[in-house]
XYZ file of N, CA and C in Angstrom:
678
model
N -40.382 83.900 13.672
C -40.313 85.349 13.813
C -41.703 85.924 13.852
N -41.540 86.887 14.801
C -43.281 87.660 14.865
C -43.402 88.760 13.816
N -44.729 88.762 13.108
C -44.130 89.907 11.738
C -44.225 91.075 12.304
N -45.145 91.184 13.008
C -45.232 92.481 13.860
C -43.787 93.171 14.497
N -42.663 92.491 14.638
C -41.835 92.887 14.829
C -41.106 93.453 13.994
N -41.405 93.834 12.396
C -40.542 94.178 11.086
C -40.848 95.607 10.879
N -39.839 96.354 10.835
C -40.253 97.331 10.820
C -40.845 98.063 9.670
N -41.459 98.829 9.825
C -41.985 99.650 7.902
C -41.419 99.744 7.307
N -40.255 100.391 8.005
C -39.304 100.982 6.668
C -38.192 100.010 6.266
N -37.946 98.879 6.922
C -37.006 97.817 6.350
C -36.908 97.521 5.155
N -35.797 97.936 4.321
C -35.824 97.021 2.820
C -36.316 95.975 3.188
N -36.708 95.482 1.440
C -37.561 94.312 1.566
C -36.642 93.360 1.538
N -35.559 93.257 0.744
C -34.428 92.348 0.450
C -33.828 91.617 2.403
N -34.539 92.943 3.456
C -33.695 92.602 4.204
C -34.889 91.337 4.935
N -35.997 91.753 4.685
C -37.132 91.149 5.475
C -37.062 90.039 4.950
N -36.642 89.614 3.258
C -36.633 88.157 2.610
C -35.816 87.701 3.200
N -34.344 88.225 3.504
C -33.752 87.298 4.179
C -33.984 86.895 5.813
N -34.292 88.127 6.904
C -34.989 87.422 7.834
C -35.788 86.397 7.782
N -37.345 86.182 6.614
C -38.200 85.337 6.925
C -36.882 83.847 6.270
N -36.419 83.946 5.463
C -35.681 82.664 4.847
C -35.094 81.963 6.129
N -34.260 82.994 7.106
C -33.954 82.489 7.850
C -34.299 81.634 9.112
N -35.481 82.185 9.237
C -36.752 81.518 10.112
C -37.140 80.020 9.632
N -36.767 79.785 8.620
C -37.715 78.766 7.791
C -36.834 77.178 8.414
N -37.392 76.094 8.999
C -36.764 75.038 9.306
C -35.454 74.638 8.752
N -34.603 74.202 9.467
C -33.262 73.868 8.334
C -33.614 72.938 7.827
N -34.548 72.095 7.815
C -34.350 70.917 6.419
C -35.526 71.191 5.021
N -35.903 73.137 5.257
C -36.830 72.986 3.943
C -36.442 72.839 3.053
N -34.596 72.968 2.983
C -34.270 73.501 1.210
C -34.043 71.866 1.337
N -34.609 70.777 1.852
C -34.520 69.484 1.116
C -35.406 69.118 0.387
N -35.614 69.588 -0.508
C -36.961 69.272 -1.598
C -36.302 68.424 -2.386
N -35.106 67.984 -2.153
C -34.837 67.061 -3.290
C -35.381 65.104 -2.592
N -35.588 65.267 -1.861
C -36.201 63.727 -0.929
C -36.617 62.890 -1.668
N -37.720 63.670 -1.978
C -39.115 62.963 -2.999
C -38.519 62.073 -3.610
N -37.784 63.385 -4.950
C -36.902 62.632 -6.028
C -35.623 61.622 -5.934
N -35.054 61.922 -4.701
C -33.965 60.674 -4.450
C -34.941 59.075 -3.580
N -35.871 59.322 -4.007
C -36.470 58.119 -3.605
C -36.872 57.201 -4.477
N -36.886 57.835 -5.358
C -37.673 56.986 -6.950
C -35.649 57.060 -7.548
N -34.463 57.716 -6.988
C -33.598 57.422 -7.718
C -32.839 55.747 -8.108
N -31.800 55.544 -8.479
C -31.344 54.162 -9.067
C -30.845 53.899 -7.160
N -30.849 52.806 -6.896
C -30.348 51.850 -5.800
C -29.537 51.466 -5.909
N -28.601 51.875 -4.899
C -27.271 51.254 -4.969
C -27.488 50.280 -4.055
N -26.445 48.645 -4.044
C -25.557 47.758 -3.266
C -24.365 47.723 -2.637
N -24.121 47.946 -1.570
C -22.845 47.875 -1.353
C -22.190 46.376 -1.611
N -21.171 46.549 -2.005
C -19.778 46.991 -2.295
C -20.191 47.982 -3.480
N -20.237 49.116 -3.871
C -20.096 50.239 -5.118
C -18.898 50.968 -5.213
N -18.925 51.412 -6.350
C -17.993 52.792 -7.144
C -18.484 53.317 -7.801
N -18.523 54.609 -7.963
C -19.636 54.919 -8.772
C -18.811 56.514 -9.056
N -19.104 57.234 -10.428
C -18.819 58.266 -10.481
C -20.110 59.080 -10.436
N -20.185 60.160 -10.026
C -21.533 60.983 -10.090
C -20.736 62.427 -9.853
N -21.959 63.441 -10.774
C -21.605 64.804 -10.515
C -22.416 65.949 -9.755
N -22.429 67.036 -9.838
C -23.273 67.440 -8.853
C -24.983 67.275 -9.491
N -25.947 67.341 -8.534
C -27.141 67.276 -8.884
C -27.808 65.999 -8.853
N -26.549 65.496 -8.708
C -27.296 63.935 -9.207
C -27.607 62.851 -7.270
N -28.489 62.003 -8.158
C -29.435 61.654 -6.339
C -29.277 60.281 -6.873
N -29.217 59.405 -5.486
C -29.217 57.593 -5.319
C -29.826 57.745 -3.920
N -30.433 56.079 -3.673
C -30.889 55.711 -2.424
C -29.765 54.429 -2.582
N -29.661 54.042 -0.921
C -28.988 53.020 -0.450
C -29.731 52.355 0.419
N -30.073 50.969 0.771
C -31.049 50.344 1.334
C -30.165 50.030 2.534
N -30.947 49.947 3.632
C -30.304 49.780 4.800
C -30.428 48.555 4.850
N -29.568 47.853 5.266
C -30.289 46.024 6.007
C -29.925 45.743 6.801
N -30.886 44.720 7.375
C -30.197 44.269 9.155
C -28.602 44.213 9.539
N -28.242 44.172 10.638
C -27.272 42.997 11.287
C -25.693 43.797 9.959
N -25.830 45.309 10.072
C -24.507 45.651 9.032
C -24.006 46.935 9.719
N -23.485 47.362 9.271
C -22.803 48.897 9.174
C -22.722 49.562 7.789
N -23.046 50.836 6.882
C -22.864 50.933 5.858
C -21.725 52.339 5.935
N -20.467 52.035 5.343
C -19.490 53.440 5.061
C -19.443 54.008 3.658
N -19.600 55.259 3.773
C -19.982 56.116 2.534
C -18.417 57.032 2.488
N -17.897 56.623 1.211
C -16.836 57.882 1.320
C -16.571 58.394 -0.091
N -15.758 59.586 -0.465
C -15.526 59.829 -1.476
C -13.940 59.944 -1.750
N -14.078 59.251 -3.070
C -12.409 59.134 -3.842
C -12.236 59.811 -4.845
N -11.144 60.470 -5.222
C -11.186 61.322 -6.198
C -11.935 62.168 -6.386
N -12.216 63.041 -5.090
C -12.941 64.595 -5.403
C -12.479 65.346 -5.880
N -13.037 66.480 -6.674
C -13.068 67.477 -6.927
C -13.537 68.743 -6.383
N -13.068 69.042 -5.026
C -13.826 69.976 -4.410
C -15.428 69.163 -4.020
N -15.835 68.010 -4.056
C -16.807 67.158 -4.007
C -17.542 67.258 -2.596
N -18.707 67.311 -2.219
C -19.148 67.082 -1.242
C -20.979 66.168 -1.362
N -21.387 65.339 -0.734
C -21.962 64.550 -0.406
C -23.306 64.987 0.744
N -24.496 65.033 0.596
C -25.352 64.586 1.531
C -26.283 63.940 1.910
N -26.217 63.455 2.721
C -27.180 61.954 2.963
C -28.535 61.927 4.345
N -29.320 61.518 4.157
C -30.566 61.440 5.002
C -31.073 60.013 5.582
N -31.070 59.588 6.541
C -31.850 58.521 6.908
C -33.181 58.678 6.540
N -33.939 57.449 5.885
C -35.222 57.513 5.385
C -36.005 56.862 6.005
N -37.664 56.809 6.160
C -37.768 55.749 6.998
C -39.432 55.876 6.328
N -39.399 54.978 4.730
C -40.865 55.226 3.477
C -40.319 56.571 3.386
N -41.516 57.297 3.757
C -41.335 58.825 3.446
C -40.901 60.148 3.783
N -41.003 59.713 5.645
C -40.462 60.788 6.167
C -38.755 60.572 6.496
N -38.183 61.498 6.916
C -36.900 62.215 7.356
C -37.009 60.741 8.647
N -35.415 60.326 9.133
C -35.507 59.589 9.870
C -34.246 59.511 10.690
N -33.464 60.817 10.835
C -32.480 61.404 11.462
C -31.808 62.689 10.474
N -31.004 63.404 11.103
C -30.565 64.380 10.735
C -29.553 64.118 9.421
N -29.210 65.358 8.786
C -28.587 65.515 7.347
C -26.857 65.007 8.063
N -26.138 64.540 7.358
C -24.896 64.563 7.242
C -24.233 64.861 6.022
N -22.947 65.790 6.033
C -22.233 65.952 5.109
C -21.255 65.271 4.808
N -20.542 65.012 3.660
C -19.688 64.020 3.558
C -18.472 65.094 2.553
N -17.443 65.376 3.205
C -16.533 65.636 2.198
C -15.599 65.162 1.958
N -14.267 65.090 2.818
C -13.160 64.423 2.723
C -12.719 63.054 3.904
N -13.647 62.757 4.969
C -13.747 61.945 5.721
C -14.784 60.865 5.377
N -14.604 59.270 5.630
C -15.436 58.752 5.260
C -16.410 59.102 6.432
N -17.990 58.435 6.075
C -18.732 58.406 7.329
C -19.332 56.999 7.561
N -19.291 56.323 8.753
C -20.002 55.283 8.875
C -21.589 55.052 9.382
N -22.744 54.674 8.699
C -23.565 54.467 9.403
C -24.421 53.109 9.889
N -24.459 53.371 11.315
C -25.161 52.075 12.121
C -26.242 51.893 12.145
N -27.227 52.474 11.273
C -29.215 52.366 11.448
C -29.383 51.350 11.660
N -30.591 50.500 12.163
C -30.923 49.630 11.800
C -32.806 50.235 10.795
N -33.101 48.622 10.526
C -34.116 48.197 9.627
C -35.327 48.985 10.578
N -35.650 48.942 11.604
C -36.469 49.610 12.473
C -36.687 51.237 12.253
N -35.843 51.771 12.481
C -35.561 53.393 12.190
C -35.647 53.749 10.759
N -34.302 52.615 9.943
C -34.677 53.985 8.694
C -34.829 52.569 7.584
N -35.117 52.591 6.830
C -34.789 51.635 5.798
C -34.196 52.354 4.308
N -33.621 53.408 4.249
C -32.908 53.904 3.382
C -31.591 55.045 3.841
N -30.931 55.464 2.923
C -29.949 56.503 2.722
C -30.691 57.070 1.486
N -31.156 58.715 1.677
C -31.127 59.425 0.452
C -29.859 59.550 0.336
N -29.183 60.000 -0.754
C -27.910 60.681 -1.380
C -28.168 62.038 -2.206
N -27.286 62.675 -2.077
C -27.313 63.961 -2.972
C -26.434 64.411 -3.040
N -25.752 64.755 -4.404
C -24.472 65.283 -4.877
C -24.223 66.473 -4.925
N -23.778 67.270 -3.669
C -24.071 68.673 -3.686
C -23.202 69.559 -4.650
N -21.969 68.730 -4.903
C -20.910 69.560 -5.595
C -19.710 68.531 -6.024
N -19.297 69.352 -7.195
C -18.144 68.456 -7.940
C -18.238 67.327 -8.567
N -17.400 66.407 -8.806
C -17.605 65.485 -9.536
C -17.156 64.405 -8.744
N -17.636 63.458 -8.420
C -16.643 62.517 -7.071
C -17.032 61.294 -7.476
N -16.300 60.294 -7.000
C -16.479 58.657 -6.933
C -16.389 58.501 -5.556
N -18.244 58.069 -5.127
C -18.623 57.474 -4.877
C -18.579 55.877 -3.911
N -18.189 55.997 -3.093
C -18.098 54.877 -2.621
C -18.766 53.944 -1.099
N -19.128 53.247 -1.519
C -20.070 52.593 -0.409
C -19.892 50.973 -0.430
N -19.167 50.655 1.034
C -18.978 49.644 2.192
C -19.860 49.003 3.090
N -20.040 47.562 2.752
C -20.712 47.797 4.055
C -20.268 46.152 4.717
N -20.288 46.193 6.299
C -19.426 45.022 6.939
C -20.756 44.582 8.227
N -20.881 43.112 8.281
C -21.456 42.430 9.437
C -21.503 43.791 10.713
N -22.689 43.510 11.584
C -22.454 44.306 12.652
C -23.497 42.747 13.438
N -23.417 42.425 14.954
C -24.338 41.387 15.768
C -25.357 42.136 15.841
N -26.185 41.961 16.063
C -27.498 42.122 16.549
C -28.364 41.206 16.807
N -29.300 41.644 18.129
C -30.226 40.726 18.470
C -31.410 41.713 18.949
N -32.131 41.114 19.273
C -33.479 41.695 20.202
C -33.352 41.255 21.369
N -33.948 42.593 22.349
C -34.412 41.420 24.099
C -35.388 42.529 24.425
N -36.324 41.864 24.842
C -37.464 41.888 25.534
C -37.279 42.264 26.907
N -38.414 42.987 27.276
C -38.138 43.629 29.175
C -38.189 42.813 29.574
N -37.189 42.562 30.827
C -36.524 41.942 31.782
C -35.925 41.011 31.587
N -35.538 40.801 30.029
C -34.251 40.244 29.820
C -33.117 40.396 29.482
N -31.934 39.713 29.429
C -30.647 40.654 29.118
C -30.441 39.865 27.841
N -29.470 40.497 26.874
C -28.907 39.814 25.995
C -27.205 40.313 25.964
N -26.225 39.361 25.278
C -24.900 39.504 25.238
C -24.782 39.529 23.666
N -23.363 40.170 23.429
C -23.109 40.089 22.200
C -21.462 39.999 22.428
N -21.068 39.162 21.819
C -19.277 39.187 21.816
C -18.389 39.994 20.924
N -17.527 40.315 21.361
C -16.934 41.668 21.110
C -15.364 41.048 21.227
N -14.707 41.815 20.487
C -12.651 41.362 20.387
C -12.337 42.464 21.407
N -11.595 41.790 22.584
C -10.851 42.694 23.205
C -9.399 43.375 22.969
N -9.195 43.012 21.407
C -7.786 43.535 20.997
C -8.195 44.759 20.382
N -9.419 45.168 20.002
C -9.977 45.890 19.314
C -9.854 47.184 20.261
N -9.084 49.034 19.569
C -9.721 50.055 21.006
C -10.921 50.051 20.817
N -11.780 50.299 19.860
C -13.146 51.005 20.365
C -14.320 49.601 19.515
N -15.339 50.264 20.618
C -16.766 49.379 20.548
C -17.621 50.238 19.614
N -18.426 49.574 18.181
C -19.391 50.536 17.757
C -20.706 50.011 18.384
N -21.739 50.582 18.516
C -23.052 49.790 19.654
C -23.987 50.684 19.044
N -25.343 50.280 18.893
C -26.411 50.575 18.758
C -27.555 50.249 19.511
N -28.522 50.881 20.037
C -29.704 50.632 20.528
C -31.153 51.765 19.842
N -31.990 50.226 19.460
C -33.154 51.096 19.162
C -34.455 50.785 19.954
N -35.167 52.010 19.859
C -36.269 51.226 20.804
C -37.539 50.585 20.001
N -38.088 49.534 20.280
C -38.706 48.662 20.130
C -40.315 49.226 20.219
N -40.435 49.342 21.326
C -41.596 49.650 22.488
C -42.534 51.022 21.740
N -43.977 50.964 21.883
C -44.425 52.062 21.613
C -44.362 52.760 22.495
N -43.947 52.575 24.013
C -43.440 53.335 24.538
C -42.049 53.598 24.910
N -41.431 54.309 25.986
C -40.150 54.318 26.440
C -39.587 52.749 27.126
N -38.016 52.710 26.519
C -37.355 51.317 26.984
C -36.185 52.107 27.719
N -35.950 51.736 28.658
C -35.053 51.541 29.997
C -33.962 50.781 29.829
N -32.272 50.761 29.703
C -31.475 49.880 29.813
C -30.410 49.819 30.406
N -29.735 48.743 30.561
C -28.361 49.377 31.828
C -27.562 48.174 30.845
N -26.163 48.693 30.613
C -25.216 47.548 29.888
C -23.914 47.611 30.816
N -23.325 46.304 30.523
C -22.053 46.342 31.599
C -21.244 45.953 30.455
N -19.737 45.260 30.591
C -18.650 45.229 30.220
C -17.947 43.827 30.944
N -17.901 42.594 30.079
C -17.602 41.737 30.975
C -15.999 41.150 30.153
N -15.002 40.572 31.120
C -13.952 40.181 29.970
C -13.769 39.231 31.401
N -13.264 37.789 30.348
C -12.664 36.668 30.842
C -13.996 36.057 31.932
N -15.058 36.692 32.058
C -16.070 36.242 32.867
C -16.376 37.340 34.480
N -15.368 38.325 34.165
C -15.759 39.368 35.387
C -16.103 40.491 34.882
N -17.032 41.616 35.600
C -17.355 42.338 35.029
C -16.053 43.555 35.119
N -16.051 44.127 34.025
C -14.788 45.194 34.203
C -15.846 46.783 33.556
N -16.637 46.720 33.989
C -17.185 48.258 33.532
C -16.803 49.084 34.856
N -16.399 50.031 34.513
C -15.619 50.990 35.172
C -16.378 52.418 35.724
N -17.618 52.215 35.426
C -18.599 53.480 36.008
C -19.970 53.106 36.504
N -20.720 53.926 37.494
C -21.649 53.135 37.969
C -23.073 52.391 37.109
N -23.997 52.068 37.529
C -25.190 51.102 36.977
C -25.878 52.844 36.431
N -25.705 53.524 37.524
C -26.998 54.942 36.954
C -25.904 55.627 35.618
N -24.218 55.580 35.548
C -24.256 56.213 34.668
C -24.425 55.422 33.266
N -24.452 53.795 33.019
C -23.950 52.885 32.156
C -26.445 52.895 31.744
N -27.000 53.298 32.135
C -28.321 53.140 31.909
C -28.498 54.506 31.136
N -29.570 54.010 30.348
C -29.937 54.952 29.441
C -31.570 54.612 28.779
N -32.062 55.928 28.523
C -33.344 55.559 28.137
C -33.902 56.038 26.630
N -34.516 55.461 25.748
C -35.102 56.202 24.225
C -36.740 55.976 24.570
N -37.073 57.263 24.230
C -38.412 57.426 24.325
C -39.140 56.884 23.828
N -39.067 56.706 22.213
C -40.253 56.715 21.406
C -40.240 55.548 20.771
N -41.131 54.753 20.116
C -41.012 54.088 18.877
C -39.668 54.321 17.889
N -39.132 53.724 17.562
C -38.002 54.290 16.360
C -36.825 55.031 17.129
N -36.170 54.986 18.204
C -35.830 56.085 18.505
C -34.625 55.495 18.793
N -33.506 55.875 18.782
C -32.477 55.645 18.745
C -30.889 55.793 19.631
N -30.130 55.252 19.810
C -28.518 55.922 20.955
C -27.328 55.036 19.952
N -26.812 55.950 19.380
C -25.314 55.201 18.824
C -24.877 55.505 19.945
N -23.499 54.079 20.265
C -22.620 54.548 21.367
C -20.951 54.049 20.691
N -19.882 54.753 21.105
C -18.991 54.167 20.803
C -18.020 53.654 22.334
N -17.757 52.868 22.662
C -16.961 52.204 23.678
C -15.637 51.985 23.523
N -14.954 52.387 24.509
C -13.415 52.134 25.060
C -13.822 50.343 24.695
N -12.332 50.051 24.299
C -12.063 48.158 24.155
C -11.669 47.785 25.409
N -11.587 46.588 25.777
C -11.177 45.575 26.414
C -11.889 44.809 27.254
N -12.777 44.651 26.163
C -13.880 43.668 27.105
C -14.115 42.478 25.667
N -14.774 41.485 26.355
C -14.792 40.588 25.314
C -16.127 40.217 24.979
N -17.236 40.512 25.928
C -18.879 40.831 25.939
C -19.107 42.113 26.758
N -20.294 42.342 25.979
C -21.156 43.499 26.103
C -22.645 43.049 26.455
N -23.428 42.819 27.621
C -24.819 42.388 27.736
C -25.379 43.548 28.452
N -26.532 43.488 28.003
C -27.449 45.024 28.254
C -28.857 44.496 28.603
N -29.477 44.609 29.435
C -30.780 43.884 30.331
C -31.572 45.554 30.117
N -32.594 45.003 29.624
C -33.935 45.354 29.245
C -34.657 45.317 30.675
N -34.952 46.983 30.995
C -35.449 47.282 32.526
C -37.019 47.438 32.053
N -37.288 48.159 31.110
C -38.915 48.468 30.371
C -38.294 48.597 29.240
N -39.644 48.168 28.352
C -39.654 48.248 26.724
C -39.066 47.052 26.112
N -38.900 46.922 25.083
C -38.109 46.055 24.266
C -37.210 47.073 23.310
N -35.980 46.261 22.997
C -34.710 46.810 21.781
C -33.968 45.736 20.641
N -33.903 46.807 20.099
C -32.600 46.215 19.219
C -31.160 46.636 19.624
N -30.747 45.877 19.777
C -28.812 46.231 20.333
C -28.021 45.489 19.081
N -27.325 46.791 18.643
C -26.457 45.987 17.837
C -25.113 46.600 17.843
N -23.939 45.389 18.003
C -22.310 46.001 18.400
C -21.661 45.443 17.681
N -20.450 46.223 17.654
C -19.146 45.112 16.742
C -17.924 46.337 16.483
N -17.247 46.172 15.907
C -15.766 46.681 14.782
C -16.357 46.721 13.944
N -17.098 48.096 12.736
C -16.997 47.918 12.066
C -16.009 48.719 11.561
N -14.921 47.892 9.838
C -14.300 48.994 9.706
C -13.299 49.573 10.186
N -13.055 48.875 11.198
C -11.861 48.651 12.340
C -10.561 48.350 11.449
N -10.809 47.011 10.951
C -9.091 47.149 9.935
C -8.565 47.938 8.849
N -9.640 48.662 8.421
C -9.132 49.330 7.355
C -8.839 50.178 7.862
């Protein structure tokens, strides 16, 4: 906001809340710091916690981690990808739906937690996900259940610069992807940078060829049977 635009005679109460509103949405996270030095959880957990109260969760390779809450009380949950010190994707809320997350070790190497409200148990899952690396101008595959509907998929980029990729859909040994090469390609800019994808089933591999850059691709069900 330009201040020059406030007028003289504006209550002040009204101008505090204009400038508040100006202010980035992730300033009122001052709690970061402190959920970084908090206790570490492992998945498989249960845990009761009430409001106020902060945990980190360590990300690790080659997984999926699901965060949900049982026995709320009006309870709600929020969580941060970490990555050391800074912010390493956007806030999610957690109230009555579980949430699953696919990071890998590259992007974030933590979950802050923060107990925004109520009294809740706590709960955190976490199940195998494949992953590999490939290098530009190579492809890599990962096998996938075609009884399964949906694909969870990850790609991170590698490269200090931008990576380039195109993935197809192969079952029984033919390709069955159903849209063209320009719409199935996709690009992440930066270092660290990231594309969750979720996929229609019925394929039994997934291989994705590295046009520029290098990645991490990682796919699977997670979470699927429960």
């Amino acid at each position: 906001m330009n201040p020059q635009r406030l007028k003289p005679n504006m209550p002040i109460f009204v101008v505090m809340l204009l400038l508040f509103a100006c202010l980035p949405a992730h300033a009122a996270d001052n709690w970061l710091a402190d959920a970084l030095k908090a206790q570490t959880m492992e998945p498989p957990f249960r845990k009761t916690y009430y409001a106020g109260e902060l945990l980190q969760i360590n990300i690790t390779k080659a997984s999926a981690l699901r965060l949900s809450i049982g026995d709320a009380d009006g309870g709600r949950v929020a969580v941060i990808p970490m990555k050391g010190s800074r912010r390493a994707g956007r806030k999610v809320t957690i109230d009555s739906d579980p949430v699953i997350f696919t990071q890998g070790t590259e992007e974030a190497d933590t979950l802050a937690v923060k107990i925004l409200s109520g009294k809740i148990d706590l709960e955190g899952d976490s199940e195998r996900m494949s992953e590999i690396v490939i290098e530009e101008g190579q492809e890599g595959e990962i096998v996938v259940d075609p009884r399964h509907e949906t694909i969870s998929g990850r790609l991170i980029n590698l490269s200090d610069y931008r990576s380039t990729i195109t993935f197809r859909f192969m079952l029984n040994g033919e390709d069955v992807s159903n849209t063209s090469d320009r719409q199935r390609t996709l690009s992440l800019e930066f270092k660290g940078s990231s594309r969750a994808k979720t996929w229609k089933g019925g394929a039994d591999k997934i291989i994705v060829k590295v046009h520029h850059g290098k990645i991490t691709f990682k796919a699977g069900h997670p979470f699927y049977d429960d």
